[in-house]
Tab-separated table of C-alpha atoms in Angstrom:
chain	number	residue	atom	x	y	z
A	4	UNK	CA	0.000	0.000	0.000
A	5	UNK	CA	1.062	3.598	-1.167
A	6	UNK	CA	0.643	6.804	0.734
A	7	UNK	CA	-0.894	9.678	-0.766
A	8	UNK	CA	-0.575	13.074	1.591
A	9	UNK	CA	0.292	10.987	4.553
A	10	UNK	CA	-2.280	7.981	4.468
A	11	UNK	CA	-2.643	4.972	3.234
A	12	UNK	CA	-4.638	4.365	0.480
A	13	UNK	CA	-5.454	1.347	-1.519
A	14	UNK	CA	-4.030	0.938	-4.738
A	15	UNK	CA	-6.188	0.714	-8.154
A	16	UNK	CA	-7.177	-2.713	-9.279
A	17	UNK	CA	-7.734	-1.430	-12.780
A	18	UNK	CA	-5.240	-2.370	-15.397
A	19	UNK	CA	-2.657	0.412	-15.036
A	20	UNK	CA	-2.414	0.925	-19.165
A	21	UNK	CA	-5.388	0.239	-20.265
A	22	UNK	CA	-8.334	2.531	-21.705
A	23	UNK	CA	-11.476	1.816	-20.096
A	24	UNK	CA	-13.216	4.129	-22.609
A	25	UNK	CA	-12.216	1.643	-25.266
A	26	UNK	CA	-14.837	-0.751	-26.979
A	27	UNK	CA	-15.467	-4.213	-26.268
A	28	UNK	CA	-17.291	-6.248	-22.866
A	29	UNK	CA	-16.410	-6.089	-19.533
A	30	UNK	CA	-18.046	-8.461	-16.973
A	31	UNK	CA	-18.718	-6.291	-13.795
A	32	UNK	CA	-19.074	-7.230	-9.877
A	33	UNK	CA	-20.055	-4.567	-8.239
A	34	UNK	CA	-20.950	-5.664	-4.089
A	35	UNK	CA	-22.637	-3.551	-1.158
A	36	UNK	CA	-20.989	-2.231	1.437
A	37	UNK	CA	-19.924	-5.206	4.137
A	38	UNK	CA	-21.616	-7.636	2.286
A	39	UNK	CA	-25.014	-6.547	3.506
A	40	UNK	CA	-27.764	-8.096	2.067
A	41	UNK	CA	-29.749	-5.000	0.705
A	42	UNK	CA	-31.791	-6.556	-2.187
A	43	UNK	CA	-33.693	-9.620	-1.448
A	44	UNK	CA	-33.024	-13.004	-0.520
A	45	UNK	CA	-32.777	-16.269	-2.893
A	46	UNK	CA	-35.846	-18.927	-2.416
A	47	UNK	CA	-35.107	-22.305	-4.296
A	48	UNK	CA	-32.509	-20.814	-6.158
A	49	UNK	CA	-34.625	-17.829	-7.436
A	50	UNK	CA	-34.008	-14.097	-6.655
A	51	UNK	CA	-36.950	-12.354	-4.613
A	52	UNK	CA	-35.866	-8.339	-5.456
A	53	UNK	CA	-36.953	-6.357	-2.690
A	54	UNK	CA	-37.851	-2.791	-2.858
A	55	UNK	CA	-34.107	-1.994	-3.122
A	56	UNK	CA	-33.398	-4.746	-5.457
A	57	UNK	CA	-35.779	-3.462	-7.453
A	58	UNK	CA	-34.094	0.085	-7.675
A	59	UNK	CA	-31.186	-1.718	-8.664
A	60	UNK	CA	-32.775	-3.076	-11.293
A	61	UNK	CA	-34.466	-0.254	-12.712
A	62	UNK	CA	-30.990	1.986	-12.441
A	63	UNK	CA	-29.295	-0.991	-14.335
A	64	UNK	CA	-32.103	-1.057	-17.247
A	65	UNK	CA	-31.671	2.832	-17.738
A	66	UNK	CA	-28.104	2.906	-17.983
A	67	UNK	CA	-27.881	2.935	-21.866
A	68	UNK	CA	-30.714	6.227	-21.606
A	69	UNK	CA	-27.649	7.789	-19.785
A	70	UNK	CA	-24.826	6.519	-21.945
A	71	UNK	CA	-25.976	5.696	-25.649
A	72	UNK	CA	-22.782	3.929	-26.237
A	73	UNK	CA	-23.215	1.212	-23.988
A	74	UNK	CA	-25.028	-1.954	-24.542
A	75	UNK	CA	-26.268	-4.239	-21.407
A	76	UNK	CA	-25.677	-8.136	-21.778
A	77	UNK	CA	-26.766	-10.333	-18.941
A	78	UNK	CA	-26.995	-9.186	-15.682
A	79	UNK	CA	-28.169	-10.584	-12.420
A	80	UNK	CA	-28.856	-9.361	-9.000
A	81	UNK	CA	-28.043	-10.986	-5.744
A	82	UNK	CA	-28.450	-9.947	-1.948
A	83	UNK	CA	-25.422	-8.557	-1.583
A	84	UNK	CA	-23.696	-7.623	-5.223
A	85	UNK	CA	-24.300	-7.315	-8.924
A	86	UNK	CA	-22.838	-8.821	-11.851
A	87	UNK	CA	-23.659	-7.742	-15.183
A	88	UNK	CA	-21.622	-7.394	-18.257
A	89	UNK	CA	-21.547	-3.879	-20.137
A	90	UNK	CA	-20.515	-3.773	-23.350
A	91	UNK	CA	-19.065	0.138	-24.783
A	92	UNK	CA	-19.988	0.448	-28.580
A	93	UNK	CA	-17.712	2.486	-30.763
A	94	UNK	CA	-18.765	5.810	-32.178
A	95	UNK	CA	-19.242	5.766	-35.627
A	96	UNK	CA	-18.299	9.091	-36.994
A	97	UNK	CA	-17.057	11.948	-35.692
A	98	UNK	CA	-20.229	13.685	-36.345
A	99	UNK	CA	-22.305	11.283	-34.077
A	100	UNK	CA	-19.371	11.227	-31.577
A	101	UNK	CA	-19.482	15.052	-31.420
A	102	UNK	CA	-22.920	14.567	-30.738
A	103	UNK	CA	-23.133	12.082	-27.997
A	104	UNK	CA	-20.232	14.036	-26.337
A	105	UNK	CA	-22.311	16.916	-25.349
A	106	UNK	CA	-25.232	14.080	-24.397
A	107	UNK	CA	-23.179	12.597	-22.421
A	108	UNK	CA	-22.117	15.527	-20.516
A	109	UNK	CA	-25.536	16.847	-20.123
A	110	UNK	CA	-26.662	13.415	-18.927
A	111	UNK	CA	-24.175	12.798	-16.520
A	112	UNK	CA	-25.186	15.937	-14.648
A	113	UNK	CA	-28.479	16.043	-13.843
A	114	UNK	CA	-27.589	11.523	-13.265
A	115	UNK	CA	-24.292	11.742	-10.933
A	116	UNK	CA	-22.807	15.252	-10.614
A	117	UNK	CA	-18.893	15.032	-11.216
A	118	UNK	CA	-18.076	11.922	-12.140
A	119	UNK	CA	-14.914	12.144	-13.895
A	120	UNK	CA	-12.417	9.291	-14.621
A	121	UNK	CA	-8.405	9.955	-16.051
A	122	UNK	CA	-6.750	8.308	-18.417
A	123	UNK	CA	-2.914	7.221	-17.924
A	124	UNK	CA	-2.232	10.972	-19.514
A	125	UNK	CA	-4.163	12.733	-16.812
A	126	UNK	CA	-7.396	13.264	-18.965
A	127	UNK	CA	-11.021	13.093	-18.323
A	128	UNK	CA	-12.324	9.980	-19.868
A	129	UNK	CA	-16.318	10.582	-19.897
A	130	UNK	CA	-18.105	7.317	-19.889
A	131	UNK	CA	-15.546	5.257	-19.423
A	132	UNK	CA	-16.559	1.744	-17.235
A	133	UNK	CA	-15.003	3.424	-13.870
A	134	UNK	CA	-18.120	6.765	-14.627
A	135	UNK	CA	-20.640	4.478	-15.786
A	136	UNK	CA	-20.550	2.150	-12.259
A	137	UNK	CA	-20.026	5.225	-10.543
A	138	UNK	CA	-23.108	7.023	-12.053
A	139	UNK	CA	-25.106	3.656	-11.750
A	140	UNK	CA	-24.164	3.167	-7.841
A	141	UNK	CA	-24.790	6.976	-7.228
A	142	UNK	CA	-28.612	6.866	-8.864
A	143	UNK	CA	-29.280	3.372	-6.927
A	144	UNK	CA	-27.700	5.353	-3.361
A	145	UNK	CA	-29.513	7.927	-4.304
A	146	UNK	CA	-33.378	6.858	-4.607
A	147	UNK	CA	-32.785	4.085	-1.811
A	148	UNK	CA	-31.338	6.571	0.455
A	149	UNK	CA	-34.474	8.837	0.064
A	150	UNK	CA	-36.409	5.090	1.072
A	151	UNK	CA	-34.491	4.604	4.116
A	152	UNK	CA	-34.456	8.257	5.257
A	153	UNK	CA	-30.502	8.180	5.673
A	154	UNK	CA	-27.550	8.038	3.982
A	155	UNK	CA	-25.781	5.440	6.578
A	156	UNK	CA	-24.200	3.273	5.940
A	157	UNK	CA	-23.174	3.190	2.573
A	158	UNK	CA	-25.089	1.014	-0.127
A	159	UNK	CA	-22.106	0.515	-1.912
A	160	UNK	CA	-18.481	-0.715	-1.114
A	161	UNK	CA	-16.290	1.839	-2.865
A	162	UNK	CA	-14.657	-0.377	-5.560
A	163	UNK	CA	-16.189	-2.451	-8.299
A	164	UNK	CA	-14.311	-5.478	-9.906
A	165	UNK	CA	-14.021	-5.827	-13.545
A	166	UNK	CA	-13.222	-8.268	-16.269
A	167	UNK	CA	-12.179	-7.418	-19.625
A	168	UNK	CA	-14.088	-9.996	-22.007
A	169	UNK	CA	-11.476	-10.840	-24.528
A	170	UNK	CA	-13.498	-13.369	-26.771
A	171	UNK	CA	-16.350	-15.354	-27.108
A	172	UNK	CA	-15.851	-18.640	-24.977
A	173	UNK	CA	-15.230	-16.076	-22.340
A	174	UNK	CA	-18.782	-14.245	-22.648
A	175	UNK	CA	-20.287	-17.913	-22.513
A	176	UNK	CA	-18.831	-18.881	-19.734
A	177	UNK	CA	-19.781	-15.416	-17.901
A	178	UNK	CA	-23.030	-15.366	-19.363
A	179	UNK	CA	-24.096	-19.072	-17.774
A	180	UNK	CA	-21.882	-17.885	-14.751
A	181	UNK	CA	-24.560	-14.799	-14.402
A	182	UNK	CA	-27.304	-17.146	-15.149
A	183	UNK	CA	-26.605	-19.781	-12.379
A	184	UNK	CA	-25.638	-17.929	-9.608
A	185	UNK	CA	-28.638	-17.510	-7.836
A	186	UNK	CA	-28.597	-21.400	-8.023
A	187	UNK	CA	-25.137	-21.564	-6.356
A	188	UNK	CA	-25.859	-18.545	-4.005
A	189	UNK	CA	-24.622	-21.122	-1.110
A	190	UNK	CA	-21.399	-21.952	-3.103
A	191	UNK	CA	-20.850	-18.100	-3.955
A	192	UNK	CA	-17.759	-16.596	-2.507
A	193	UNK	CA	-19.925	-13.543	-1.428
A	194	UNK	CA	-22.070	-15.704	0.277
A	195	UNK	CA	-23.323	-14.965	3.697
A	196	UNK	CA	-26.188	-15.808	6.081
């Protein structure tokens, strides 16, 4: 562990040179804070959403109205985390990138104020993965935060983890990985009572 002004902090787990802006599938874990087991429960291997689990949903489903590059694959949530794989189109011409620039930027406003990532060369990188989880986990604290009357503890765990799908046996094996895992909720590594 580094220190940054005096205090320990924890280093990145994202791959130090690579662009997270760039097109292609990424599988997605994204847990809640202390493994608390905000969204439901699992009943003979099905997953009962809750209220919560239901805002989770409902944020997940709109994330291409606030990015209109991304595409949502599978996704599945569990008490205690997400998974879900995102996939980040490429922008056609310049024309339509110009376009969904200043879309972006208006969208990302008014859905999580300042959520900026950097490249390696110090530069914004609007919707990149790290701003889209980040938007998505702010709307979700958000609206179940205004539920629950408080903003204590967290929803969220600060980090997400991430997978770069590289080809297709890959986004198989995620994809029946996302589909089963309410039936091995027990044999889960999140799991917990």
């Amino acid at each position: 562990m580094s220190k940054f002004q005096n205090k320990y902090r924890i280093e990145s787990t994202r791959l130090p040179d690579y662009d997270y802006s760039k097109p292609g599938g990424y599988f997605v874990t994204i847990c809640t804070q202390n493994k608390t087991h905000y969204f439901g429960e699992i009943d003979n291997g099905k997953m009962i959403l809750n209220e919560y689990g239901k805002i989770v949903e409902n944020c997940w489903k709109k994330i291409p109205e606030h990015f209109t590059h991304i595409t949502l694959d599978y996704f599945v949530i569990m008490p205690n985390h997400t998974h879900g794989i995102i996939i980040i189109n490429p922008v056609e011409t310049q024309h339509a990138a110009s376009l969904h620039k200043q879309n972006k930027i208006s969208v990302e406003t008014q859905h999580a104020a300042s959520l900026q990532n950097t490249n390696k060369l110090g530069c914004l990188v609007s919707g990149s993965l790290p701003v889209i989880i980040r938007s998505f986990k702010s709307a979700c604290s958000k609206q179940i935060n205004t539920l629950r009357n408080s903003t204590n503890p967290p929803i969220w765990q600060p980090r997400f983890y991430e997978h770069i799908i590289r080809n297709e046996k890959s986004l198989l094996k995620i994809r029946e990985y996302i589909t089963n895992n309410p039936l091995n909720w027990e044999l889960d590594e999140l799991y917990t009572k």
